[in-house]
Short mmCIF file of C-alpha atoms and ligand atoms in Angstrom, two decimals:
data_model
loop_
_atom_site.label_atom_id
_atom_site.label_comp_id
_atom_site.label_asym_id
_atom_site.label_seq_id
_atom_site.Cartn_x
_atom_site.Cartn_y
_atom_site.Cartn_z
CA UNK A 1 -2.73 -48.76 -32.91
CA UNK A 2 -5.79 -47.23 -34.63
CA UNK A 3 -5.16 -46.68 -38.43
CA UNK A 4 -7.32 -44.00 -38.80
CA UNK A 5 -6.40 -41.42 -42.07
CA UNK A 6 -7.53 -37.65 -40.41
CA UNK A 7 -7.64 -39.07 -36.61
CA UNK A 8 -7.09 -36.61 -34.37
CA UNK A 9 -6.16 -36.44 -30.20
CA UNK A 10 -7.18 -34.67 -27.66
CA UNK A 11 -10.48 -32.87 -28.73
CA UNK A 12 -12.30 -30.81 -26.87
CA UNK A 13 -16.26 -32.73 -26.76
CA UNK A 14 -17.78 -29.48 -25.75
CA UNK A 15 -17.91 -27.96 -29.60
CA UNK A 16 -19.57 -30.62 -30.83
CA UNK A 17 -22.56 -30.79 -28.64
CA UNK A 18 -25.60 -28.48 -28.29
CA UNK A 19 -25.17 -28.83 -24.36
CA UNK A 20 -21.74 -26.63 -25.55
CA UNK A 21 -20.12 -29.21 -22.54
CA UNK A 22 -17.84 -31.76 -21.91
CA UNK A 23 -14.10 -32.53 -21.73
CA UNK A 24 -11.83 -33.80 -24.30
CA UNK A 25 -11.76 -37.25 -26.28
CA UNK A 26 -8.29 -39.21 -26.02
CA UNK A 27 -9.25 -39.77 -30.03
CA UNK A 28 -11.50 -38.20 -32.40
CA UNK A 29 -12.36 -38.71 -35.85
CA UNK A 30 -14.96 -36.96 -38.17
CA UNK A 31 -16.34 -39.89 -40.75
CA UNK A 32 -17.65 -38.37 -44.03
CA UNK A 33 -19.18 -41.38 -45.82
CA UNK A 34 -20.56 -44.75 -43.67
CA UNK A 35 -17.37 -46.76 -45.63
CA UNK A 36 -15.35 -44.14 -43.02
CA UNK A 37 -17.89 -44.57 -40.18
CA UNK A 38 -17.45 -48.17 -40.69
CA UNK A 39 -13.76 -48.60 -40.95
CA UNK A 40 -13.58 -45.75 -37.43
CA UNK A 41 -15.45 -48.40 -35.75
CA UNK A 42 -13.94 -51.53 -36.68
CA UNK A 43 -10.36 -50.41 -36.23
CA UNK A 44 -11.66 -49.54 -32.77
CA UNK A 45 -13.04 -52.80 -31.77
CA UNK A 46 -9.75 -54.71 -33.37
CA UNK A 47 -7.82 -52.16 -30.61
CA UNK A 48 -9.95 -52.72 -27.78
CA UNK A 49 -10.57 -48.90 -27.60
CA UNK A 50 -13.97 -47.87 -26.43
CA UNK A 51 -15.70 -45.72 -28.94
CA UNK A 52 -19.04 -43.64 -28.99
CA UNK A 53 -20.98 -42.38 -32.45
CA UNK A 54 -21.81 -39.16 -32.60
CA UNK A 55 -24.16 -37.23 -34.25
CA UNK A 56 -25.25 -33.45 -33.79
CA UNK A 57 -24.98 -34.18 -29.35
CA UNK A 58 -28.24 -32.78 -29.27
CA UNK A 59 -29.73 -35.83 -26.67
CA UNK A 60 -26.24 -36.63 -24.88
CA UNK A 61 -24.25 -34.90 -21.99
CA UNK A 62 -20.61 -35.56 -22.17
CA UNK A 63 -18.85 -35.60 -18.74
CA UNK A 64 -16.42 -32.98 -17.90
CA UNK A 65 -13.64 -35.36 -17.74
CA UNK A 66 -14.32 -36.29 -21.22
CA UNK A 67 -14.17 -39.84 -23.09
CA UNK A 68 -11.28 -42.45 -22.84
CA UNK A 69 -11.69 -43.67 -26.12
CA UNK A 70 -12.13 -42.89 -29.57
CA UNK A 71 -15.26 -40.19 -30.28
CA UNK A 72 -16.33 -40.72 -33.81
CA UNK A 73 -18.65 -37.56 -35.09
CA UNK A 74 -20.84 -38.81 -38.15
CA UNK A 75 -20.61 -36.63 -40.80
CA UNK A 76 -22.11 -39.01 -43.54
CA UNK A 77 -24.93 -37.64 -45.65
CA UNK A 78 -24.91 -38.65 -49.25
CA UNK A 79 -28.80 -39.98 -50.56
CA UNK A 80 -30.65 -40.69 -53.48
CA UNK A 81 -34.27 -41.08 -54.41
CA UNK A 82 -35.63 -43.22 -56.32
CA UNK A 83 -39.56 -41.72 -56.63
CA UNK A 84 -40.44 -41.42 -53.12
CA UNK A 85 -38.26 -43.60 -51.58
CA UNK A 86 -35.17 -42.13 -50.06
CA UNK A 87 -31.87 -43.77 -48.90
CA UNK A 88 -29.95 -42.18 -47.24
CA UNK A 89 -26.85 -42.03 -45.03
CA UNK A 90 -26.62 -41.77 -41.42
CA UNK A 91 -25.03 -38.60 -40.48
CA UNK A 92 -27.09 -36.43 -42.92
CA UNK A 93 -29.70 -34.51 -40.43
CA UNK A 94 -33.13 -33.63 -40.84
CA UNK A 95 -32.47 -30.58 -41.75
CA UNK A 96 -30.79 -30.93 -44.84
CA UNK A 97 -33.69 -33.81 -45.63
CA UNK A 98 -36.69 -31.73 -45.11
CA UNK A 99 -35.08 -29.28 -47.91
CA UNK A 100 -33.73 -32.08 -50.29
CA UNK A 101 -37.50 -33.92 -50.37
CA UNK A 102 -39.48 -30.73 -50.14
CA UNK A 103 -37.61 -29.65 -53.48
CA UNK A 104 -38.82 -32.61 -55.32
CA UNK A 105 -42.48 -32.15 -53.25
CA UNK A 106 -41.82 -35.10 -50.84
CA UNK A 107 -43.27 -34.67 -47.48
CA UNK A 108 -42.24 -36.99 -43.89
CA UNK A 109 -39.73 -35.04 -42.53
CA UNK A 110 -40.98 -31.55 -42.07
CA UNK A 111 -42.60 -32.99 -38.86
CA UNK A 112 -39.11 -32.81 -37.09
CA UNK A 113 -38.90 -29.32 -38.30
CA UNK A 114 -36.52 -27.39 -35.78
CA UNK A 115 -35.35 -30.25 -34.20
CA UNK A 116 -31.28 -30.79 -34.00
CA UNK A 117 -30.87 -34.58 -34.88
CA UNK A 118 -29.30 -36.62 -37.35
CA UNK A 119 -30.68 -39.57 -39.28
CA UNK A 120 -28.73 -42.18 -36.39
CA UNK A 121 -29.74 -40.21 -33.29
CA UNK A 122 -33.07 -39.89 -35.03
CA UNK A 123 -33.53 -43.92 -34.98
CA UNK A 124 -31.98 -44.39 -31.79
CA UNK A 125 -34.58 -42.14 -29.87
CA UNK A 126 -37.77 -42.87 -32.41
CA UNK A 127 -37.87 -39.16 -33.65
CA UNK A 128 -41.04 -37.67 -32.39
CA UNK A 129 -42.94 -34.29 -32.19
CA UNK A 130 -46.68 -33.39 -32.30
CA UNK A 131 -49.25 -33.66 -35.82
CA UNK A 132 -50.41 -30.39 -37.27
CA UNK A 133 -53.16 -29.89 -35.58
CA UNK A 134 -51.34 -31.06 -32.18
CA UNK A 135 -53.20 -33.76 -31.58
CA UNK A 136 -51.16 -36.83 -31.67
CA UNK A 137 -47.45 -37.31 -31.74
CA UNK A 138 -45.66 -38.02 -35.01
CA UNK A 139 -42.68 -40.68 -34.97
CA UNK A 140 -39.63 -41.09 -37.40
CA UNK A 141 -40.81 -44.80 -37.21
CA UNK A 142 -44.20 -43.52 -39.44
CA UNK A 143 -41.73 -43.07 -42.51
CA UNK A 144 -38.83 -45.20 -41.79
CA UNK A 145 -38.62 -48.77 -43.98
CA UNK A 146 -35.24 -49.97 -43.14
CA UNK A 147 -31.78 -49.86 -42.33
CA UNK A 148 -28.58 -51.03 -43.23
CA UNK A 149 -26.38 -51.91 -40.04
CA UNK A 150 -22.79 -52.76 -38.85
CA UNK A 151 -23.65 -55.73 -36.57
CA UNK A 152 -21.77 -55.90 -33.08
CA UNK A 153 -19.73 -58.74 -34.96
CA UNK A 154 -18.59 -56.37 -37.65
CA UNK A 155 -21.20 -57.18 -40.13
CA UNK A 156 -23.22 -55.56 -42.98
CA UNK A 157 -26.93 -56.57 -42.70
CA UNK A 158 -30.49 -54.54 -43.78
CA UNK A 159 -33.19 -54.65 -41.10
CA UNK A 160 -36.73 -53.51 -41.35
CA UNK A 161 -38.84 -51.35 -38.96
CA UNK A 162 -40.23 -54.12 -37.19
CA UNK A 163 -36.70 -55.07 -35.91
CA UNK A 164 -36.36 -52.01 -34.33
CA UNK A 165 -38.73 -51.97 -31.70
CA UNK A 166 -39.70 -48.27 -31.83
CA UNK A 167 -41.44 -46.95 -28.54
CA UNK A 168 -41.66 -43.82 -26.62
CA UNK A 169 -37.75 -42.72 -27.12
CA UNK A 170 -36.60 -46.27 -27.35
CA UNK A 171 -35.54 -48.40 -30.37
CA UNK A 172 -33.65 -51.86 -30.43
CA UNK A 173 -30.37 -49.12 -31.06
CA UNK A 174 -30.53 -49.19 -27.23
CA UNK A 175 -30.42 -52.66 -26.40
CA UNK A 176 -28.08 -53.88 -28.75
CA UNK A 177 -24.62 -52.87 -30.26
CA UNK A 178 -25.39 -52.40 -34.21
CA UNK A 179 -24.62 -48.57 -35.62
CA UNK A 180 -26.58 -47.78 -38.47
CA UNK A 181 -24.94 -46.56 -41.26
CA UNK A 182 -27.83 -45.95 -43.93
CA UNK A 183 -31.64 -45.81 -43.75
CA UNK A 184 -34.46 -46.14 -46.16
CA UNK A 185 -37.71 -43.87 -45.73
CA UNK A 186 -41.30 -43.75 -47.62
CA UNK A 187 -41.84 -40.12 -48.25
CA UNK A 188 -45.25 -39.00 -49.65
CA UNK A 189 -46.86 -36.65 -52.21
CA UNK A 190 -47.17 -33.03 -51.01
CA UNK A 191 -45.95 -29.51 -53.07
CA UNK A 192 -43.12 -27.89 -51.88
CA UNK A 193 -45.38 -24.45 -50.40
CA UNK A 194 -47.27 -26.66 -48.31
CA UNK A 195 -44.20 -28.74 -46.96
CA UNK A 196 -42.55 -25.23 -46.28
CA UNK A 197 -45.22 -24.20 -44.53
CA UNK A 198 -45.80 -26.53 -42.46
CA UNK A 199 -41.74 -26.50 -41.37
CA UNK A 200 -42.57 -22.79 -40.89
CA UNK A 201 -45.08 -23.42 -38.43
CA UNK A 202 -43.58 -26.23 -36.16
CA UNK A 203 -40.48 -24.14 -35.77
CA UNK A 204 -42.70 -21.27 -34.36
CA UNK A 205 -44.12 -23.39 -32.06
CA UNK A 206 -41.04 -24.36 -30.91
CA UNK A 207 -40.09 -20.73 -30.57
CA UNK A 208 -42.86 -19.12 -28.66
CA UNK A 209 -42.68 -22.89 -26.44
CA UNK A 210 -38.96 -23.36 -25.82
CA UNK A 211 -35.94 -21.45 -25.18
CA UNK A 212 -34.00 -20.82 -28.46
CA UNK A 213 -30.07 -22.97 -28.82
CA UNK A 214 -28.69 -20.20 -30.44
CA UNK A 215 -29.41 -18.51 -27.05
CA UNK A 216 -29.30 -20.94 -24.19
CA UNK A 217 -27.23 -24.31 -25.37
CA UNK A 218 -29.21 -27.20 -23.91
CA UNK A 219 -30.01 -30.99 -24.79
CA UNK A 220 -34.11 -30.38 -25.29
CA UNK A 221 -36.11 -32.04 -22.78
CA UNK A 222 -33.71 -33.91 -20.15
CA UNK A 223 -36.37 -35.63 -17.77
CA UNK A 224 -38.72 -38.93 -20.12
CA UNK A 225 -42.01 -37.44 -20.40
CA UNK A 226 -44.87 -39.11 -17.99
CA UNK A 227 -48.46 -40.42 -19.35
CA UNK A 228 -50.91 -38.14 -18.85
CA UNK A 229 -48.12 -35.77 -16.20
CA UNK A 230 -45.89 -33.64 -18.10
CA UNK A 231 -42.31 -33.04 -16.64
CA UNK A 232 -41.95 -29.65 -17.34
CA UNK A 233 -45.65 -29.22 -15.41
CA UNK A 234 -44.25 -31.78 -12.11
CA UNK A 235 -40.87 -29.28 -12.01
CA UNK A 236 -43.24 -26.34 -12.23
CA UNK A 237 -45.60 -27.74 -9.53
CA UNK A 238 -42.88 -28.28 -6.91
CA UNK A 239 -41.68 -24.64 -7.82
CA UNK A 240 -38.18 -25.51 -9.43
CA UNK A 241 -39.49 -23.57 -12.96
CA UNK A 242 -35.98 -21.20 -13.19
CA UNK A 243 -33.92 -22.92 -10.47
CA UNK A 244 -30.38 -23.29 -11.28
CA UNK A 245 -27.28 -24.68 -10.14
CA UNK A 246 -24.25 -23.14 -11.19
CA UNK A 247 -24.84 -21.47 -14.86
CA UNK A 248 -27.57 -24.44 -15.33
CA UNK A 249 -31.14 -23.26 -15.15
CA UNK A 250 -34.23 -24.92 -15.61
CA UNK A 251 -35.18 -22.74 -18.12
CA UNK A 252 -38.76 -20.19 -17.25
CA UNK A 253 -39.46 -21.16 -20.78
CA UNK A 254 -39.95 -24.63 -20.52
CA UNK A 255 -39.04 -26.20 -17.13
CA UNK A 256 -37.82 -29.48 -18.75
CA UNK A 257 -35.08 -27.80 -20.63
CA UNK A 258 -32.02 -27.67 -18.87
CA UNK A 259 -29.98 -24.89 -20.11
CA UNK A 260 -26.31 -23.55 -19.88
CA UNK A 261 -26.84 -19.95 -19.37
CA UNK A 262 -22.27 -19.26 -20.14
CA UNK A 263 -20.01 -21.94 -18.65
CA UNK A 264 -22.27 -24.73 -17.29
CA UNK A 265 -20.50 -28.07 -16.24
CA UNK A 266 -21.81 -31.15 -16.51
CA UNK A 267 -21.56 -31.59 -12.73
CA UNK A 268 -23.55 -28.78 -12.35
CA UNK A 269 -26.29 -30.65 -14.61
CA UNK A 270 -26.44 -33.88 -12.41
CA UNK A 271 -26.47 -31.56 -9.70
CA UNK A 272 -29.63 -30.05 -10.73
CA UNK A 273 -31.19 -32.99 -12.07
CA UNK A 274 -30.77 -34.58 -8.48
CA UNK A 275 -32.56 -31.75 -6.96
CA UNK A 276 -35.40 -32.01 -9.20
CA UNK A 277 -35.73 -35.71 -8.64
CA UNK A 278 -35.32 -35.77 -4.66
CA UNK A 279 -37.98 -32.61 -4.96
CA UNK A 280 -40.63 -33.96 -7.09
CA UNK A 281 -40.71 -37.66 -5.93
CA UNK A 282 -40.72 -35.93 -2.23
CA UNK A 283 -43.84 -33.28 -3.23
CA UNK A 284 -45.35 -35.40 -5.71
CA UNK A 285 -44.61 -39.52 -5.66
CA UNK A 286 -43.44 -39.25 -9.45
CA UNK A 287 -40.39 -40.44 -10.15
CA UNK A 288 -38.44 -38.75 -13.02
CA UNK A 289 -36.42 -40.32 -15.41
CA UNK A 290 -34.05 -38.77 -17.06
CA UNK A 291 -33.95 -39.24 -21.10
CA UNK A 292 -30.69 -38.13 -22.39
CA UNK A 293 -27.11 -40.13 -22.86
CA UNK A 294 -24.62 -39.63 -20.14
CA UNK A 295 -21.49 -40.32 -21.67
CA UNK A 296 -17.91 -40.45 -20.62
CA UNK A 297 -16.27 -39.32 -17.46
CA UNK A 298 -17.98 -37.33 -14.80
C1 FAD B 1 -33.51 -27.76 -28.58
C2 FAD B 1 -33.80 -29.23 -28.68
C3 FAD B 1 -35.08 -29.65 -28.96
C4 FAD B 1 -35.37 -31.02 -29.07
N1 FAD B 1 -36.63 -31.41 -29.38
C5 FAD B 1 -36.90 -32.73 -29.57
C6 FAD B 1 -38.20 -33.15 -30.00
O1 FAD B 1 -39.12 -32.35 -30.19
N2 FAD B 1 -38.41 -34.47 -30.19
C7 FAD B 1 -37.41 -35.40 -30.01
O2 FAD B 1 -37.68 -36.60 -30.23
N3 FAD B 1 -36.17 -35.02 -29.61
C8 FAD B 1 -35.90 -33.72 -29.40
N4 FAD B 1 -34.65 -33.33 -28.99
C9 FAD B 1 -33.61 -34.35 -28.72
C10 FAD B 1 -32.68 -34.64 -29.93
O3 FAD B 1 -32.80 -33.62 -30.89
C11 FAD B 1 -33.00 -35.99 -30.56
O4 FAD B 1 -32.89 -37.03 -29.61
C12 FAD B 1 -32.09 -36.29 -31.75
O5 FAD B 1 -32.57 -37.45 -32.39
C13 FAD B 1 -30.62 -36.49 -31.38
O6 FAD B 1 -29.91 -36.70 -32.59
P1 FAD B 1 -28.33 -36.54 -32.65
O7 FAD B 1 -27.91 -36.77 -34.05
O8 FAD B 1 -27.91 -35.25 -32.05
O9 FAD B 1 -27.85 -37.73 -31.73
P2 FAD B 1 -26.71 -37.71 -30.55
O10 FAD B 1 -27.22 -36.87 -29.44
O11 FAD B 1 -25.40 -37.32 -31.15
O12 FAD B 1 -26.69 -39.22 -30.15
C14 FAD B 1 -27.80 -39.77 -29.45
C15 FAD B 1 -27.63 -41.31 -29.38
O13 FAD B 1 -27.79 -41.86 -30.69
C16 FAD B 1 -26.70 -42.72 -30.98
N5 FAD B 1 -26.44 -42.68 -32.42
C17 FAD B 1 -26.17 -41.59 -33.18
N6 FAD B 1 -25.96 -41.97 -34.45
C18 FAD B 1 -26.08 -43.32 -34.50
C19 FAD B 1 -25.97 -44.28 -35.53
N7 FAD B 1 -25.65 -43.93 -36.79
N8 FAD B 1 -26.19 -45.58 -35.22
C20 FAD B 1 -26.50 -45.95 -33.95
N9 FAD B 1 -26.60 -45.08 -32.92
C21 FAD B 1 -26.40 -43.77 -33.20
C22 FAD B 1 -25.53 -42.10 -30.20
O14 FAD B 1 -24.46 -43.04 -30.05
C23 FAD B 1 -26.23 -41.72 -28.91
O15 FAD B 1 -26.33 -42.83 -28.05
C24 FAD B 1 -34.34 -31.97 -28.88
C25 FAD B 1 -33.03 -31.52 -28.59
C26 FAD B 1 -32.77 -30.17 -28.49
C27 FAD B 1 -31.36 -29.72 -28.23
#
């Protein structure tokens, strides 16, 4: 039995993602500090219960079916600084981070300006989005010094960046079974006009680039970008720009975005994402990969 203070049953996933989709966890458990993240996930291992960590579900598709197991949301977010460095817990998102450092003139995370992720999902995908003057393409990895982790053997350990085998949407996070439950980061000198500023104009980018959340609930980008090809451009080339299945459309905004125009499944999403596949290796040779989490039952 899972001995759990505040577990809960049958939740619905959908809530809790920015796809707004999926079916309900058997068990599901909000953890507000990484001593309650921790003890979620241990008490699930002693039971045998499968589990998943989630943060905001902004790079994951939950199945329609749900999750047979225990759905732990990570909520954790207390920090501190100590001069620029910043520890800070897993659940807290970048959000909240770009305002705490800007405050105290500390500039890293105003990069990620706009985009829906937590400090865990962060690591797990190597946080990335393009330099001020769009030239090259910032990483999470550029600030990040180290982490403290639950092992899969239920330990405590710290790890530093080189561990963690940052690529292109890839860290170690996918390889192996270790949950991070704080992380360090080396924030820099900058006032707190310029650091605003510069938030201010990645999320207008974003705006006049890609459909809004508020409006059209999606995951971001759902197909791994390819050197030198963009995605979006491949499902634009082959004409599938604002195709849909069901209420999922790939959106006339940015053809790589997914979205659930008002009651998408999930089935309708692998639907769609089949039919761009099939149609762009057929019309083009490129095979697309698809970047987001598929979790649960289908
Ligand atoms: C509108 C929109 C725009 C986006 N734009 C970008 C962009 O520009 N650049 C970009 O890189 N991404 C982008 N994304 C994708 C997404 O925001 C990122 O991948 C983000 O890091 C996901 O964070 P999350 O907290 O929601 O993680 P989730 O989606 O909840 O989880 C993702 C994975 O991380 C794992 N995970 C979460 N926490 C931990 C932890 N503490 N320890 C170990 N594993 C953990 C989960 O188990 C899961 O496997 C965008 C998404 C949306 C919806």
């Amino acid at each position: 039995m899972l001995s759990i203070p505040g577990l809960k049953t049958k939740v619905s996933l959908a809530e809790y993602t920015t796809y707004k989709i999926g079916g309900h966890a058997d068990y599901f458990f909000i953890a507000r500090s990484q001593n309650e993240l921790k003890h979620a996930i241990i008490q699930a291992r002693k039971n045998n219960i499968a589990y998943f960590v989630l943060g905001i579900g902004a790079n994951i598709l939950f199945g329609d079916k749900g999750f047979r197991g225990l759905v732990i949301k990570n909520e954790s977010k207390n920090f501190t600084f100590k001069a620029n460095i910043l520890s800070v817990e897993s659940g807290a998102t970048i959000e909240n981070l770009i305002s705490v450092s800007a405050e105290r003139n500390l500039s890293g995370f105003e990069h990620f300006a706009g985009i829906p992720s937590t400090v865990g999902g962060a690591l797990w995908q190597n946080l990335h989005f393009l330099s001020p003057d769009r030239l090259r393409t910032v990483f999470i990895e550029e600030i990040f010094v180290n982490a403290k982790v639950l092992t899969s053997d239920n330990k405590v350990i710290v790890l530093d960046k080189h561990y963690f085998n940052f690529g292109y949407d890839h860290s170690i996070l996918h390889e192996i079974n270790f949950i991070v439950l704080e992380a360090t980061f080396n924030l820099s000198s900058l006032s707190e006009k310029e650091i605003l500023k510069q938030a201010e104009e990645n999320i207008a980018w974003r705006k006049s680039k890609q459909p809004q959340l508020s409006e059209y609930p999606s995951c971001g980008s759902v197909f791994k970008k390819i050197d030198g090809v963009g995605a979006g451009r491949l499902i634009e080339q082959v004409g599938l720009k604002g195709s849909s299945i069901g209420s999922i459309q790939s959106s006339f905004h940015h053809a790589n975005f997914l979205v659930n125009t008002g009651g998408g499944t999930a089935a309708e999403v692998r639907l769609l994402i089949e039919m761009i596949q099939d149609k762009v290796e057929k019309d083009t040779g490129y095979k697309l990969e698809t970047e987001i989490g598929f979790i649960g039952e289908f």
